[in-house]
Amino acid sequence: MSQVEVLPATCPIAVSSTFSDSFAYHDNRGSFSLVLSTSPSNILTKPNLSLPSSRNAENHVQFDDEKGEKIFPSLSPLFRGHPEIHLRNGIMKASRQAAANQADAEKAFFVADLSQVYCQHERWLKALPEVEPHYAIKCNPDPYVLRLLAALGTGFDCASNGEISHVLNIGGIDPSRIIFANPCKATSFVRSAAKAGVDKMTFDNADELYKIARAHPGAKLIVRILADDSKSICRFGIKFGAPLDVVPSLLAKARELKLDVIGVSFHVGSGCYDPSIYEDAVKRARTAFDMGTHAGYTFSLLDVGGGFEDGHFETAAGVLTNAINMYFPHRHREGIRIIAEPGRFYVSRAFSLAANIIARRAPMADGSIEEEHRTPGPKTDEPSVMYYINEGVYGAFNCIMFDHQVVSPYVLSLNGSFHHSTSEPLSLSSVWGPTCDSIDCVCKVAELPSALQVGDWLGFDNMGAYTICAASQFNGFEFSDIVYTASKAADEEVRRVLRRFAKDLEVS
Ligand SMILES: *Cc1c(COP(=O)(O)O)cnc(C)c1O
């Protein structure tokens, strides 16, 4: 019998008193410690977050830590404080709901930190002050993220009718801030874009030009050229981008159809891990600009696409800036607007996920069909415990399949406590999603405390990009909820810009 089966299987989540009424903990990941209380009337913790009262007075907004702030009537409230606090609050809330036998009490949930999005924008402005970001909304069309970015003045990269409506329905966003950056569009989508006032769109083939000539003759076109995408997680080159040698004929066709081509775009692929690739792409764009001149156009837009990875951002920005300066020197740059289409850069770090361990078992051993393939003796390099959590690859973890991500779980709560010692014995474990499909594996091998039980919670960071947006409800598992916070890093700034944006919407 395996070790798992002899472990006492308690279910701490069902017993709210397992979370002691009031306890302090030291976080071994973050740098803060606080006192949490589980009494229902005081569920939201009040660590040292109160701001100087003068600053509160200045904004004339009474902030209620328990209820958060309702900035937009249609959205859930915005809280403040470190995401960690809200992960723990959510777990305690789940614990109380479980004690009250509420359905779905232990549901997985996200915590989104809007300050993180704000800080990424600051990082962008600092590293690429000349490049106007157009957020690729497919990456995460979260209503708060879109409103914050709209309030900060970014543009938007949309790829469909639905995405265009999604952005325009927010209100307060002029269609000129949208680029329809899908080179292969249905004719009806081109027509809808025309109706919505979205003029900027990309193309990379001749059929597209005929469609646009018919459905939106006044469009401002951008030729998407093929870039070397061999250094990206998600390669786009097999699907999109005109090779440079066909660009002259495409431009001649556009001329013939009396279409206006205003510039060049490329995309190095999503999740670019070798920033040097941007240099080659800008060089190709320069060639395409010259081809434009040759065809009788005066190009005024350079779109450097997306692909910016959080971890390589400053390096990529440096390479890009140097390449722009080299191929589009200042003296020739007048009248040329440079834009980009970052997606994951803005959101990947802003979302964390808390998932509940709903089941646990030992891997198949005796009588397994694979038995004959096994090497004799104890297997030390294979997981000895399988944990089943309530998010999986059919849900938010679809990023594992589609976005080639590798996720790493950490312990949020162990045996009903947020505190666990780093000397806790570990076991090789695997983590699985809740559906009945065996493809639903979140993590093949992870070192997790041997004492983890059903009812404990695992956390996953960097869950903001290409997760929620592509999740399904396969097998009847619902989408996870999202709790919004603006942590200390930019709490005041986020609230200020969002309040102003909301107010402008009200008056317009
Ligand atoms: C997906 C996509 C992006 C965003 O890519 P990231 O890697 O998330 O930055 C930008 N532009 C286009 C055309 C895309 O298809």
Coordinates of C-alpha atoms and ligand atoms in Angstrom, one line a residue:
M1 CA 0.0 0.0 0.0
S2 CA 1.3 3.4 -0.8
Q3 CA 2.1 6.1 1.7
V4 CA -0.8 8.2 0.5
E5 CA -3.4 5.7 1.4
V6 CA -2.2 5.5 5.0
L7 CA -2.1 9.2 5.5
P8 CA -5.1 10.4 7.5
A9 CA -7.3 12.2 5.0
T10 CA -8.9 15.0 6.9
C11 CA -10.6 17.8 5.0
P12 CA -9.6 21.0 6.7
I13 CA -11.6 23.2 4.4
A14 CA -14.8 21.8 5.8
V15 CA -13.8 22.8 9.3
S16 CA -13.6 26.6 9.6
S17 CA -12.1 26.4 13.0
T18 CA -9.0 24.9 11.5
F19 CA -8.1 28.4 10.6
S20 CA -7.4 29.6 14.1
D21 CA -9.3 32.6 15.0
S22 CA -6.5 34.9 14.9
F23 CA -2.9 34.1 14.1
A24 CA 0.2 35.6 12.8
Y25 CA 2.4 34.2 10.2
H26 CA 5.6 34.9 8.5
D27 CA 5.5 34.6 4.9
N28 CA 8.4 32.7 3.4
R29 CA 7.8 34.1 0.0
G30 CA 6.9 37.7 0.5
S31 CA 8.5 40.1 3.0
F32 CA 5.5 40.9 5.1
S33 CA 3.8 39.4 8.1
L34 CA 0.3 40.2 9.3
V35 CA -2.5 39.1 11.6
L36 CA -5.5 37.5 10.0
S37 CA -8.8 37.1 11.6
T38 CA -11.4 34.7 10.5
S39 CA -14.4 36.2 12.3
P40 CA -16.9 36.8 9.5
S41 CA -17.4 40.4 10.4
N42 CA -13.8 41.1 10.0
I43 CA -12.7 38.9 7.2
L44 CA -10.7 41.5 5.3
T45 CA -7.5 42.0 7.0
K46 CA -6.2 45.3 7.9
P47 CA -2.4 45.1 7.8
N48 CA -0.5 48.3 7.8
L49 CA -2.2 49.6 4.7
S50 CA -4.0 52.7 6.0
L51 CA -2.8 55.7 4.0
P52 CA -2.1 59.1 5.5
S53 CA -5.5 60.5 6.1
S54 CA -4.6 63.7 4.2
R55 CA -4.2 61.7 1.1
N56 CA -7.6 60.1 1.6
A57 CA -9.1 63.5 2.2
E58 CA -7.5 64.8 -1.0
N59 CA -9.4 62.3 -3.0
H60 CA -12.7 62.6 -1.1
V61 CA -13.2 58.9 -1.2
Q62 CA -13.8 56.9 1.9
F63 CA -12.2 53.6 1.3
D64 CA -13.8 50.5 2.9
D65 CA -11.4 47.7 3.2
E66 CA -14.2 45.2 3.6
K67 CA -16.2 46.2 0.7
G68 CA -13.5 47.5 -1.6
E69 CA -14.3 50.4 -3.9
K70 CA -17.0 50.2 -6.6
I71 CA -15.5 52.4 -9.3
F72 CA -17.6 50.9 -12.2
P73 CA -21.2 49.9 -11.5
S74 CA -20.9 46.9 -13.8
L75 CA -17.7 45.5 -12.3
S76 CA -16.9 43.9 -9.0
P77 CA -15.2 46.1 -6.4
L78 CA -11.5 47.0 -6.4
F79 CA -9.8 46.1 -3.1
R80 CA -6.4 47.2 -2.0
G81 CA -3.5 45.4 -0.4
H82 CA -1.0 42.8 -1.5
P83 CA -2.4 40.0 -3.7
E84 CA -1.2 37.5 -1.0
I85 CA -3.7 39.0 1.4
H86 CA -6.5 38.4 -1.0
L87 CA -5.4 34.9 -1.7
R88 CA -5.6 34.2 2.0
N89 CA -8.9 36.0 2.4
G90 CA -10.3 34.0 -0.4
I91 CA -9.2 30.8 1.3
M92 CA -10.7 31.8 4.6
K93 CA -13.9 32.8 2.9
A94 CA -14.0 29.4 1.2
S95 CA -13.4 27.8 4.5
R96 CA -16.4 29.6 6.0
Q97 CA -18.6 28.8 3.1
A98 CA -17.6 25.1 3.3
A99 CA -18.5 25.1 7.0
A100 CA -21.9 26.5 6.0
N101 CA -22.3 23.7 3.4
Q102 CA -22.4 26.2 0.6
A103 CA -22.2 24.7 -2.9
D104 CA -18.9 25.3 -4.7
A105 CA -17.3 26.6 -1.5
E106 CA -13.8 25.6 -2.5
K107 CA -13.9 27.0 -6.0
A108 CA -10.6 28.2 -7.4
F109 CA -10.1 31.9 -7.8
F110 CA -7.7 34.5 -9.2
V111 CA -6.4 37.6 -7.6
A112 CA -5.5 40.3 -10.1
D113 CA -3.2 43.1 -9.0
L114 CA -3.9 46.2 -11.2
S115 CA -0.9 48.0 -9.7
Q116 CA 1.2 45.4 -11.5
V117 CA -0.3 46.3 -14.8
Y118 CA 0.2 50.0 -14.0
C119 CA 3.9 49.3 -13.2
Q120 CA 4.4 47.4 -16.5
H121 CA 3.1 50.5 -18.3
E122 CA 5.6 52.6 -16.4
R123 CA 8.3 50.2 -17.4
W124 CA 7.2 50.4 -21.0
L125 CA 7.2 54.2 -21.0
K126 CA 10.7 54.2 -19.6
A127 CA 12.2 51.7 -21.9
L128 CA 10.3 52.6 -25.1
P129 CA 9.2 56.2 -24.8
E130 CA 8.8 56.6 -28.6
V131 CA 6.7 53.4 -29.1
E132 CA 3.0 53.6 -28.5
P133 CA 1.7 50.4 -27.0
H134 CA -1.5 48.9 -28.5
Y135 CA -2.5 46.2 -26.0
A136 CA -3.3 42.9 -27.7
I137 CA -6.6 42.2 -26.0
K138 CA -6.7 38.5 -27.0
C139 CA -4.1 37.9 -24.3
N140 CA -6.5 38.8 -21.5
P141 CA -9.6 41.0 -22.3
D142 CA -10.2 41.5 -18.6
P143 CA -12.7 44.4 -18.1
Y144 CA -10.5 46.1 -15.4
V145 CA -7.3 45.7 -17.4
L146 CA -8.9 47.2 -20.5
R147 CA -10.3 50.1 -18.5
L148 CA -7.0 50.8 -16.8
L149 CA -5.0 50.7 -20.1
A150 CA -7.7 52.8 -21.8
A151 CA -7.3 55.3 -18.9
L152 CA -3.6 55.3 -19.3
G153 CA -4.0 56.1 -23.0
T154 CA -2.8 53.0 -24.7
G155 CA -4.2 51.8 -28.0
F156 CA -5.7 48.3 -28.6
D157 CA -4.9 45.5 -31.0
C158 CA -8.0 43.6 -31.9
A159 CA -8.3 40.6 -34.1
S160 CA -12.0 40.1 -34.5
N161 CA -15.3 41.8 -34.7
G162 CA -16.0 40.6 -31.1
E163 CA -12.8 42.1 -29.8
I164 CA -13.5 45.5 -31.5
S165 CA -17.0 45.6 -30.0
H166 CA -15.6 44.6 -26.6
V167 CA -13.2 47.6 -26.6
L168 CA -15.7 50.1 -28.1
N169 CA -18.5 49.0 -25.7
I170 CA -16.5 50.2 -22.8
G171 CA -17.1 53.7 -23.9
G172 CA -14.6 56.6 -24.0
I173 CA -12.3 54.8 -26.5
D174 CA -12.0 56.4 -30.0
P175 CA -11.9 53.8 -32.8
S176 CA -8.8 55.5 -34.0
R177 CA -7.0 53.9 -31.1
I178 CA -7.7 50.4 -32.4
I179 CA -5.6 48.5 -34.9
F180 CA -7.4 45.5 -36.5
A181 CA -4.2 43.5 -36.5
N182 CA -5.4 40.3 -38.2
P183 CA -4.1 39.9 -41.7
C184 CA -6.8 37.4 -42.7
K185 CA -10.3 38.7 -41.9
A186 CA -13.8 37.7 -43.0
T187 CA -15.3 40.2 -45.4
S188 CA -18.2 40.9 -43.0
F189 CA -15.6 41.7 -40.2
V190 CA -14.0 44.2 -42.6
R191 CA -17.4 45.8 -43.2
S192 CA -18.2 45.9 -39.5
A193 CA -14.8 47.5 -38.8
A194 CA -15.7 50.2 -41.4
K195 CA -19.0 50.8 -39.7
A196 CA -17.4 51.0 -36.3
G197 CA -14.9 53.6 -37.6
V198 CA -11.8 51.3 -37.3
D199 CA -9.6 52.1 -40.2
K200 CA -6.2 50.7 -39.4
M201 CA -5.9 47.1 -40.5
T202 CA -3.1 44.7 -41.5
F203 CA -2.9 42.5 -44.6
D204 CA -0.4 40.0 -46.0
N205 CA -2.1 38.6 -49.1
A206 CA -3.8 39.8 -52.3
D207 CA -7.2 38.4 -51.5
E208 CA -7.3 40.6 -48.4
L209 CA -6.8 43.6 -50.6
Y210 CA -9.8 42.7 -52.8
K211 CA -11.9 42.2 -49.7
I212 CA -10.9 45.5 -48.2
A213 CA -11.3 47.4 -51.5
R214 CA -14.9 46.1 -51.5
A215 CA -15.8 46.4 -47.8
H216 CA -13.7 49.3 -46.5
P217 CA -12.1 51.2 -49.4
G218 CA -11.1 54.1 -47.0
A219 CA -9.0 51.8 -44.8
K220 CA -5.5 52.6 -43.7
L221 CA -3.5 49.5 -44.5
I222 CA -0.4 48.1 -42.9
V223 CA 1.5 45.3 -44.7
R224 CA 2.4 42.6 -42.3
I225 CA 5.8 41.2 -43.2
L226 CA 7.3 37.9 -42.3
A227 CA 9.8 38.0 -39.4
D228 CA 12.1 35.4 -38.1
D229 CA 10.1 33.8 -35.4
S230 CA 12.4 30.9 -34.7
K231 CA 13.2 32.3 -31.2
S232 CA 9.6 32.5 -29.9
I233 CA 7.5 30.1 -27.9
C234 CA 4.5 30.6 -30.2
R235 CA 5.6 30.9 -33.9
F236 CA 3.3 32.9 -36.2
G237 CA 5.4 32.7 -39.4
I238 CA 3.8 29.5 -40.7
K239 CA 0.4 31.3 -40.7
F240 CA 1.0 35.1 -41.1
G241 CA 3.4 37.5 -42.7
A242 CA 4.3 38.3 -46.3
P243 CA 7.8 37.4 -47.3
L244 CA 9.8 40.5 -48.5
D245 CA 10.0 39.2 -52.1
V246 CA 6.2 39.3 -52.5
V247 CA 5.8 42.7 -50.8
P248 CA 6.4 44.8 -54.1
S249 CA 3.6 42.9 -55.9
L250 CA 1.2 43.3 -53.0
L251 CA 1.9 47.0 -52.9
A252 CA 1.4 47.2 -56.7
K253 CA -2.0 45.5 -56.3
A254 CA -3.0 47.8 -53.5
R255 CA -2.1 50.8 -55.7
E256 CA -4.1 49.3 -58.5
L257 CA -7.1 48.9 -56.2
K258 CA -6.6 52.6 -55.1
L259 CA -6.0 51.5 -51.5
D260 CA -4.1 53.5 -48.9
V261 CA -1.1 51.6 -47.4
I262 CA 0.3 53.6 -44.5
G263 CA 3.0 51.3 -43.1
V264 CA 4.6 48.0 -42.1
S265 CA 4.1 45.6 -39.3
F266 CA 5.7 42.4 -38.1
H267 CA 5.4 40.0 -35.2
V268 CA 8.4 38.1 -34.0
G269 CA 6.2 35.5 -32.4
S270 CA 4.5 35.4 -29.0
G271 CA 6.8 35.0 -26.1
C272 CA 10.1 35.9 -27.7
Y273 CA 13.1 34.6 -25.7
D274 CA 15.8 35.9 -28.0
P275 CA 15.5 39.7 -28.3
S276 CA 18.2 39.9 -31.0
I277 CA 15.5 38.8 -33.4
Y278 CA 13.9 42.3 -33.2
E279 CA 16.9 43.8 -35.0
D280 CA 16.5 41.6 -38.1
A281 CA 12.8 42.4 -38.1
V282 CA 13.3 46.1 -38.1
K283 CA 15.9 45.7 -40.9
R284 CA 13.2 43.9 -42.9
A285 CA 10.7 46.6 -42.1
R286 CA 13.2 49.2 -43.4
T287 CA 13.4 47.3 -46.7
A288 CA 9.5 47.2 -46.9
F289 CA 9.4 50.9 -46.2
D290 CA 11.7 51.5 -49.2
M291 CA 9.5 49.2 -51.3
G292 CA 6.6 51.4 -50.3
T293 CA 8.4 54.5 -51.5
H294 CA 9.1 52.7 -54.8
A295 CA 5.4 51.8 -55.1
G296 CA 4.5 55.5 -54.7
Y297 CA 3.5 55.4 -51.0
T298 CA 4.8 57.5 -48.2
F299 CA 4.7 55.2 -45.2
S300 CA 4.1 56.8 -41.8
L301 CA 3.6 53.8 -39.5
L302 CA 6.0 51.2 -38.1
D303 CA 4.3 48.5 -36.0
V304 CA 6.8 46.4 -34.2
G305 CA 4.2 43.9 -33.0
G306 CA 4.2 42.0 -29.7
G307 CA 6.2 39.1 -28.2
F308 CA 7.7 41.1 -25.3
E309 CA 8.6 38.8 -22.5
D310 CA 8.5 40.1 -19.0
G311 CA 11.9 38.7 -18.1
H312 CA 13.6 39.9 -21.3
F313 CA 11.8 43.2 -21.7
E314 CA 14.6 45.7 -21.1
T315 CA 17.0 43.8 -23.3
A316 CA 14.4 43.5 -26.1
A317 CA 13.6 47.3 -25.7
G318 CA 17.3 48.0 -26.0
V319 CA 17.8 45.9 -29.1
L320 CA 14.6 47.4 -30.6
T321 CA 15.6 51.0 -29.9
N322 CA 19.1 50.5 -31.4
A323 CA 17.6 48.9 -34.5
I324 CA 15.1 51.7 -34.9
N325 CA 17.9 54.3 -34.6
M326 CA 20.0 52.4 -37.1
Y327 CA 17.4 51.7 -39.8
F328 CA 15.1 54.7 -39.1
P329 CA 17.6 57.4 -38.1
H330 CA 16.2 60.5 -36.4
R331 CA 16.7 62.7 -39.4
H332 CA 14.4 60.4 -41.5
R333 CA 12.0 59.5 -38.7
E334 CA 9.9 62.7 -38.9
G335 CA 6.3 61.8 -39.7
I336 CA 6.8 58.2 -38.8
R337 CA 4.7 56.9 -35.9
I338 CA 6.0 53.8 -34.1
I339 CA 3.5 51.5 -32.4
A340 CA 3.7 48.0 -30.8
E341 CA 1.2 45.3 -29.9
P342 CA 2.3 44.0 -26.5
G343 CA 0.0 41.4 -24.9
R344 CA 1.5 39.2 -22.2
F345 CA 4.0 41.8 -21.1
Y346 CA 1.2 43.8 -19.5
V347 CA -0.7 41.0 -17.7
S348 CA 1.3 37.9 -17.2
R349 CA 2.5 38.7 -13.7
A350 CA -0.6 40.5 -12.6
F351 CA -2.8 37.5 -12.0
S352 CA -2.3 34.7 -9.4
L353 CA -4.5 31.6 -9.0
A354 CA -5.5 29.8 -5.9
A355 CA -6.7 26.2 -6.5
N356 CA -8.0 23.7 -4.0
I357 CA -6.8 20.2 -3.6
I358 CA -10.0 18.3 -4.2
A359 CA -8.6 14.7 -4.3
R360 CA -5.4 12.8 -3.7
R361 CA -4.2 9.4 -4.5
A362 CA -1.1 7.3 -5.2
P363 CA -0.1 6.7 -8.7
M364 CA -1.0 3.4 -10.3
A365 CA 1.3 0.7 -9.0
D366 CA 0.3 -2.9 -8.7
G367 CA -1.3 -4.5 -11.8
S368 CA -0.8 -1.4 -13.9
I369 CA -0.7 -2.1 -17.6
E370 CA 2.6 -0.4 -17.6
E371 CA 4.1 -2.8 -15.1
E372 CA 6.1 -4.7 -17.7
H373 CA 7.9 -1.5 -18.8
R374 CA 8.9 -0.6 -15.3
T375 CA 12.4 -1.0 -14.0
P376 CA 12.5 -3.1 -10.8
G377 CA 13.3 -1.6 -7.5
P378 CA 12.1 1.6 -5.8
K379 CA 11.4 4.5 -8.2
T380 CA 12.9 7.6 -6.7
D381 CA 12.4 9.9 -9.7
E382 CA 8.7 9.4 -10.1
P383 CA 5.9 11.2 -8.3
S384 CA 4.6 9.3 -5.3
V385 CA 1.5 11.4 -4.9
M386 CA -1.1 12.7 -7.3
Y387 CA -3.0 15.8 -6.3
Y388 CA -6.2 16.8 -8.1
I389 CA -7.0 20.5 -8.1
N390 CA -10.1 22.4 -9.3
E391 CA -8.5 24.2 -12.2
G392 CA -7.0 22.3 -15.2
V393 CA -5.9 22.5 -18.8
Y394 CA -9.5 22.7 -20.0
G395 CA -9.8 25.8 -17.8
A396 CA -7.2 28.5 -17.0
F397 CA -4.3 26.1 -17.4
N398 CA -5.0 25.8 -21.2
C399 CA -1.8 28.0 -21.3
I400 CA 0.0 24.7 -20.8
M401 CA -1.4 23.3 -24.1
F402 CA -1.7 26.5 -26.2
D403 CA 1.0 28.7 -24.8
H404 CA 3.5 26.1 -24.0
Q405 CA 3.8 27.3 -20.4
V406 CA 5.3 25.4 -17.5
V407 CA 3.6 26.2 -14.2
S408 CA 4.9 25.7 -10.7
P409 CA 2.7 25.3 -7.8
Y410 CA 3.5 26.6 -4.3
V411 CA 1.7 25.9 -1.0
L412 CA -0.9 28.5 0.0
S413 CA -2.3 26.6 2.9
L414 CA -1.2 23.4 4.5
N415 CA -3.3 21.5 6.9
G416 CA -5.5 24.5 7.5
S417 CA -2.7 26.9 8.2
F418 CA -1.0 29.6 6.1
H419 CA 2.2 28.9 7.9
H420 CA 4.4 26.0 7.0
S421 CA 7.9 25.5 7.8
T422 CA 10.5 25.3 5.0
S423 CA 11.9 22.1 6.7
E424 CA 8.6 20.3 5.9
P425 CA 9.5 17.0 4.2
L426 CA 8.8 17.0 0.5
S427 CA 7.6 14.4 -1.9
L428 CA 7.7 14.2 -5.7
S429 CA 4.2 14.9 -6.7
S430 CA 2.1 15.4 -9.8
V431 CA -0.8 17.9 -10.1
W432 CA -3.9 17.2 -12.1
G433 CA -7.0 19.1 -13.2
P434 CA -10.5 18.2 -12.3
T435 CA -11.9 16.8 -15.6
C436 CA -12.2 13.2 -16.5
D437 CA -9.6 13.4 -19.2
S438 CA -6.0 12.2 -18.6
I439 CA -4.6 14.9 -20.7
D440 CA -5.7 17.2 -17.9
C441 CA -2.2 17.3 -16.2
V442 CA -1.1 20.6 -14.7
C443 CA 2.3 19.6 -13.5
K444 CA 4.0 16.3 -14.2
V445 CA 6.5 16.6 -11.4
A446 CA 6.6 19.0 -8.5
E447 CA 8.2 18.9 -5.1
L448 CA 5.5 19.5 -2.6
P449 CA 5.2 18.9 1.2
S450 CA 4.3 15.3 1.9
A451 CA 1.8 16.6 4.5
L452 CA -0.5 18.2 1.9
Q453 CA -4.1 17.0 2.1
V454 CA -7.4 17.3 0.5
G455 CA -8.7 20.7 1.3
D456 CA -5.3 22.4 1.2
W457 CA -4.6 25.1 -1.4
L458 CA -2.0 25.5 -4.0
G459 CA -1.0 28.9 -5.6
F460 CA 0.2 29.6 -9.1
D461 CA 1.8 33.0 -10.1
N462 CA 2.2 34.5 -13.5
M463 CA -1.3 33.4 -14.6
G464 CA -2.4 36.6 -16.4
A465 CA -1.6 35.8 -20.0
Y466 CA -3.4 33.4 -22.3
T467 CA -5.2 31.7 -19.4
I468 CA -8.7 33.0 -18.5
C469 CA -9.4 34.1 -22.1
A470 CA -9.2 30.6 -23.6
A471 CA -10.6 28.6 -20.7
S472 CA -13.6 26.3 -21.4
Q473 CA -16.2 24.9 -19.1
F474 CA -15.6 21.4 -20.3
N475 CA -17.1 18.7 -18.0
G476 CA -19.2 21.3 -16.2
F477 CA -16.4 23.0 -14.4
E478 CA -17.1 26.7 -14.1
F479 CA -14.7 29.6 -14.8
S480 CA -12.8 30.7 -11.7
D481 CA -13.8 34.1 -10.2
I482 CA -11.4 37.0 -10.0
V483 CA -10.8 39.3 -7.0
Y484 CA -9.3 42.6 -7.9
T485 CA -6.8 44.6 -5.9
A486 CA -4.4 47.5 -6.4
S487 CA -1.4 46.8 -4.2
K488 CA 0.7 49.4 -2.6
A489 CA 3.1 49.8 -5.6
A490 CA 0.6 52.0 -7.4
D491 CA -2.6 51.9 -5.3
E492 CA -3.3 55.7 -5.4
E493 CA -2.4 56.1 -9.1
V494 CA -4.5 53.2 -10.3
R495 CA -7.5 54.5 -8.4
R496 CA -7.0 58.0 -9.6
V497 CA -6.9 57.1 -13.3
L498 CA -9.8 54.6 -13.0
R499 CA -12.0 57.1 -11.1
R500 CA -11.3 59.8 -13.7
F501 CA -12.0 57.4 -16.5
A502 CA -15.3 56.3 -14.8
K503 CA -16.3 59.9 -14.3
D504 CA -15.6 60.8 -17.9
L505 CA -17.8 57.9 -18.9
E506 CA -20.6 59.1 -16.7
V507 CA -20.7 62.6 -18.1
S508 CA -20.3 61.5 -21.7
Ligands
LIG1 C1 -0.9 37.6 -30.2 C2 -0.5 38.8 -30.9 C3 0.1 39.8 -30.2 C4 0.5 39.8 -28.7 O1 1.6 38.9 -28.5 P1 2.3 38.8 -27.1 O2 3.3 37.8 -27.2 O3 1.2 38.5 -26.1 O4 2.9 40.2 -26.8 C5 0.4 41.0 -30.9 N1 0.1 41.1 -32.2 C6 -0.5 40.2 -32.9 C7 -0.8 40.4 -34.3 C8 -0.8 39.0 -32.3 O5 -1.4 38.0 -33.0

